GROMACS .gro file of C-alpha atoms in nm:
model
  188
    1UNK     CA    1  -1.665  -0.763   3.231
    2UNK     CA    2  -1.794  -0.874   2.909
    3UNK     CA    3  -1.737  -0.559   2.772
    4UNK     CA    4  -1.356  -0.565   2.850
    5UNK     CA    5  -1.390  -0.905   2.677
    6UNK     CA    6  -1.504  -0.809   2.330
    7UNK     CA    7  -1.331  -0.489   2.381
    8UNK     CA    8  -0.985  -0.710   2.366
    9UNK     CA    9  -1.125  -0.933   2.139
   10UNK     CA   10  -1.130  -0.655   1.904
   11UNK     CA   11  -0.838  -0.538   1.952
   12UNK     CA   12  -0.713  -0.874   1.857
   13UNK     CA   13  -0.880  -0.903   1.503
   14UNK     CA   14  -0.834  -0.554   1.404
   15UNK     CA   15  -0.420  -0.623   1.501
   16UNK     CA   16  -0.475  -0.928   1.302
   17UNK     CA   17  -0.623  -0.760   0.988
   18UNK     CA   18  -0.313  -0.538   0.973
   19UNK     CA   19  -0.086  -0.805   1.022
   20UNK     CA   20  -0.228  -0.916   0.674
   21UNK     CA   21  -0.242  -0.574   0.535
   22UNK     CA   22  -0.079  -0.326   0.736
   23UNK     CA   23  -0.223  -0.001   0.519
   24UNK     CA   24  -0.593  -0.085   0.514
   25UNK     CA   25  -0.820   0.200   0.627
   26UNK     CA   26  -1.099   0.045   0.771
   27UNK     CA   27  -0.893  -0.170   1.039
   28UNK     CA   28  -0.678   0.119   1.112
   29UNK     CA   29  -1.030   0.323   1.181
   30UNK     CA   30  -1.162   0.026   1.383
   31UNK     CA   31  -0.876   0.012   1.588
   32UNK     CA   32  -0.882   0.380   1.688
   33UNK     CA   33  -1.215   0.430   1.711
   34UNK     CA   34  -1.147   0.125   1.995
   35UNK     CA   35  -0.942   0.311   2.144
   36UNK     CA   36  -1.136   0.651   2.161
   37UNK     CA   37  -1.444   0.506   2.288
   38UNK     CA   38  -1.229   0.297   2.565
   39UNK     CA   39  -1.091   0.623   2.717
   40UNK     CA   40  -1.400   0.817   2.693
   41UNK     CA   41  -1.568   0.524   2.884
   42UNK     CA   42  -1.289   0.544   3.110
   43UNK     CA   43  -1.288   0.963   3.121
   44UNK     CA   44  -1.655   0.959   3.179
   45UNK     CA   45  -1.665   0.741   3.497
   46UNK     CA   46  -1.328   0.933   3.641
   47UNK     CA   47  -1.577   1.272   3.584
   48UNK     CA   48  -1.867   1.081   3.800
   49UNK     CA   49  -1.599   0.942   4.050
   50UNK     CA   50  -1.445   1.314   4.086
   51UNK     CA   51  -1.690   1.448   4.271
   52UNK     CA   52  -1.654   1.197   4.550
   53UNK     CA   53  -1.431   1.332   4.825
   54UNK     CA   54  -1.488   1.081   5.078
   55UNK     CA   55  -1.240   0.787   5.158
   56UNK     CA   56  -1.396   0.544   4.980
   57UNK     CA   57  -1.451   0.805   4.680
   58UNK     CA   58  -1.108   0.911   4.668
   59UNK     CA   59  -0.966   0.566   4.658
   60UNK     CA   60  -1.230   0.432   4.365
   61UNK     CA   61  -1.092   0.745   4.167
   62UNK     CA   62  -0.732   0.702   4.237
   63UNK     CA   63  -0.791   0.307   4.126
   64UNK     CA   64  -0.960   0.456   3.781
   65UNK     CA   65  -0.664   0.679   3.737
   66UNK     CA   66  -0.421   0.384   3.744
   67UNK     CA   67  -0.609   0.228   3.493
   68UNK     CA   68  -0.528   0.481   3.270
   69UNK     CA   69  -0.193   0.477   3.337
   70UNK     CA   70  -0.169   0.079   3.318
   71UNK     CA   71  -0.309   0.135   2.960
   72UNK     CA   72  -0.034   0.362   2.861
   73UNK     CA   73   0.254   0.119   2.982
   74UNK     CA   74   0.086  -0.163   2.826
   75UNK     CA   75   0.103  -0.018   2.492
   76UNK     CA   76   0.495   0.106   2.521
   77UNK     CA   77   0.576  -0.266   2.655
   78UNK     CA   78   0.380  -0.415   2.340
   79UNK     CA   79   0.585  -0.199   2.135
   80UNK     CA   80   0.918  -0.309   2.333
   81UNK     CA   81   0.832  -0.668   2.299
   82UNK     CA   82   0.739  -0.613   1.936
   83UNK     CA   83   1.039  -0.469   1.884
   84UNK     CA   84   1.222  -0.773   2.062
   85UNK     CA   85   1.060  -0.982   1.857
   86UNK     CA   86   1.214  -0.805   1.562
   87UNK     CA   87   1.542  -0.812   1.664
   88UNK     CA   88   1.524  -1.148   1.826
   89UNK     CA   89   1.466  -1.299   1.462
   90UNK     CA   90   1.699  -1.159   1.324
   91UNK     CA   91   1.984  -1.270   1.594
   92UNK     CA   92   1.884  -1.613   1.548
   93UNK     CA   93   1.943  -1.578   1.169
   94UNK     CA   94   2.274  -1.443   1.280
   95UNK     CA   95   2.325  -1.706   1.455
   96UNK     CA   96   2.263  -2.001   1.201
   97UNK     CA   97   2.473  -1.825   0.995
   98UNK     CA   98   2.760  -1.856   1.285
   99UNK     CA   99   2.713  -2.222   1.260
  100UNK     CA  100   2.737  -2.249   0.885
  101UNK     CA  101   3.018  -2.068   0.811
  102UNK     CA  102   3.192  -2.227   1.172
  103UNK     CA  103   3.069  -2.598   0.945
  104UNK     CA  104   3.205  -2.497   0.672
  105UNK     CA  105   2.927  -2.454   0.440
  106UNK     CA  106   2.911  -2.179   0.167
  107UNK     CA  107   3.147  -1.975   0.390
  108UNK     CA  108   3.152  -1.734   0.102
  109UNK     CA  109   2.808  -1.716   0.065
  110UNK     CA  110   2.699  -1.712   0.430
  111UNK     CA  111   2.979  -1.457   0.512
  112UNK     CA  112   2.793  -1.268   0.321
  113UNK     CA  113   2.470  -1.331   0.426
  114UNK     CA  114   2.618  -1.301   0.815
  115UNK     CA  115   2.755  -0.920   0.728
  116UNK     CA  116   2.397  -0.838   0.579
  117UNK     CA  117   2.232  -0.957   0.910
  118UNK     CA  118   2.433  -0.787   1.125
  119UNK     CA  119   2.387  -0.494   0.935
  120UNK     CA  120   1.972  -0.554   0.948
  121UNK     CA  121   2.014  -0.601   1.284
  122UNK     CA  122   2.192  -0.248   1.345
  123UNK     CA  123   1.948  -0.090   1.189
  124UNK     CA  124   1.641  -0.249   1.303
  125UNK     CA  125   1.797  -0.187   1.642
  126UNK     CA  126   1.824   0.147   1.603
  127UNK     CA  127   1.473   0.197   1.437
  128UNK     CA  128   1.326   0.015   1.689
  129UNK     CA  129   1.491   0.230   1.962
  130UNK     CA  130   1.383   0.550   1.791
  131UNK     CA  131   0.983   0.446   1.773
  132UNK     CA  132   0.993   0.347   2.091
  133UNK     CA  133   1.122   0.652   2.212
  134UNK     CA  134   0.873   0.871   2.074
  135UNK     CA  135   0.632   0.580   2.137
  136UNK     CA  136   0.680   0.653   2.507
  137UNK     CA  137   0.723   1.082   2.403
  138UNK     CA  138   0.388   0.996   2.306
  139UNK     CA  139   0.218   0.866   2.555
  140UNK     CA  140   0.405   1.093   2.813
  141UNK     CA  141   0.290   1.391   2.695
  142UNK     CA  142  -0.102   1.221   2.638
  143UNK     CA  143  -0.060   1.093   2.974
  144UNK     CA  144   0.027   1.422   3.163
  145UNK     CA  145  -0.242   1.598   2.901
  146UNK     CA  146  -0.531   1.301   3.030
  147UNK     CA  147  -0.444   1.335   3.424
  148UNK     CA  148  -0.341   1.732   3.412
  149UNK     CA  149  -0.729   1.713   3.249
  150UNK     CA  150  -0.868   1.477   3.509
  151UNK     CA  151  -0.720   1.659   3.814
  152UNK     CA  152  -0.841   2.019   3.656
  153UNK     CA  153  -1.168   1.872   3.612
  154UNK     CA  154  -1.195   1.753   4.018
  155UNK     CA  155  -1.031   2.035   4.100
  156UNK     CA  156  -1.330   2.243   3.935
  157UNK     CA  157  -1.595   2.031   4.096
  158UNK     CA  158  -1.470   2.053   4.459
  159UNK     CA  159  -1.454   2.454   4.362
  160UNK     CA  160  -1.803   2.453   4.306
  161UNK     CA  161  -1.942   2.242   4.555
  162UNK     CA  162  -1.752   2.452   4.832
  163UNK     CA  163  -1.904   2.768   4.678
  164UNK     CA  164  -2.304   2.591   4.657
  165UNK     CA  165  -2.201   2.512   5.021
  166UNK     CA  166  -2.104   2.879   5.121
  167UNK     CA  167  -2.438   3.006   4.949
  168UNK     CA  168  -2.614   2.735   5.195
  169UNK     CA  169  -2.448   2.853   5.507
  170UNK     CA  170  -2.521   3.283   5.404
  171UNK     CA  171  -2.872   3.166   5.308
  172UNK     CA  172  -2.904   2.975   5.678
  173UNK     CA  173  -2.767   3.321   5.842
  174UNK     CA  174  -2.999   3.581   5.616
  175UNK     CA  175  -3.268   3.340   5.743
  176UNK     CA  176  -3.168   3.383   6.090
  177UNK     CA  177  -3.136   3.778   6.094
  178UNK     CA  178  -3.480   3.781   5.932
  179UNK     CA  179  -3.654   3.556   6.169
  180UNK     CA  180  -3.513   3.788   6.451
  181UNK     CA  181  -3.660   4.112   6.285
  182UNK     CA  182  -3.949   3.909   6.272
  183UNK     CA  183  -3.936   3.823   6.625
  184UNK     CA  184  -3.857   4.219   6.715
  185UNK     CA  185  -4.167   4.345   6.535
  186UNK     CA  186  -4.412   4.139   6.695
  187UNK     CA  187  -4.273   4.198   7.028
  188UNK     CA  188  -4.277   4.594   6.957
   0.00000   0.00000   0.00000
């Protein structure tokens, strides 16, 4: 729990710092390096979970799995609502505009202005429309690539624990025919 907490309060200065300065290396790092380590926590307690196949097992490692999957929706809807936020400000520039010119004031000037905004807007729409798209490409394809991974790796655990428990049952019957030879020659 209190990781989670300083894990998101992280999150939040290191988004802060590149509010301020959008380029700088060591909050970029930071923040990706926050991310890494969260998914290999994640990874390496869906590995310890995988070889659970009982009800209770299943269901903690299906629950783990959404997490991941949460965390991949959560970061296309920050983009969308950045994105809104974007266009939002814009549109209510627009708007002011709309109520200028409708007033009277500078209609020259705010015509102007209006045709630039609308023209931002456009733009900004589209922009926004094409990173989120390959936002969500993105995470798709690292989504399918972190489950495919997941699945392979339970997959390859239940394969070996069904082969340690053939070896146990061919051990038990070896056992068996030798204790009967054993049995034979004494009684011969």
């Amino acid at each position: 729990a209190k990781g989670d907490e300083y894990y998101n309060e992280s999150l939040k200065y290191y988004a802060d710092a590149l509010t301020y300065k959008p380029d700088d290396f060591t909050a970029l790092y930071s923040l990706g390096a926050c991310h890494y380590n969260k998914a290999a926590l994640v990874s390496k307690e869906l590995n310890k979970l995988s070889s659970d196949y009982s009800k209770e097992g299943t269901k903690k490692y299906d629950a783990k799995k959404q997490v991941i999957v949460n965390d991949y929706e959560s970061k296309a809807k920050k983009q969308s609502e950045k994105n809104d936020k974007s266009t939002n400000e814009i549109k209510a520039e627009i708007v002011i505009l709309e109520e200028k010119i409708q007033a009277g004031k500078d209609v020259e000037k705010n015509t102007s202005k209006l045709e630039k905004k609308k023209v931002e807007l456009d733009k900004t729409s589209a922009e926004n429309d094409q990173n989120l798209v390959k936002l969500k490409a993105k995470l798709d394809i690292g989504l399918a690539n972190d489950l495919a991974s997941l699945e392979k790796d339970k997959a390859s655990e239940k394969e070996k624990i069904e082969k340690n428990m053939k070896k146990k049952k061919k051990g038990k019957k070896r056992g068996l025919c030798d204790q009967e030879r054993c049995m034979k020659t004494k009684i011969v």
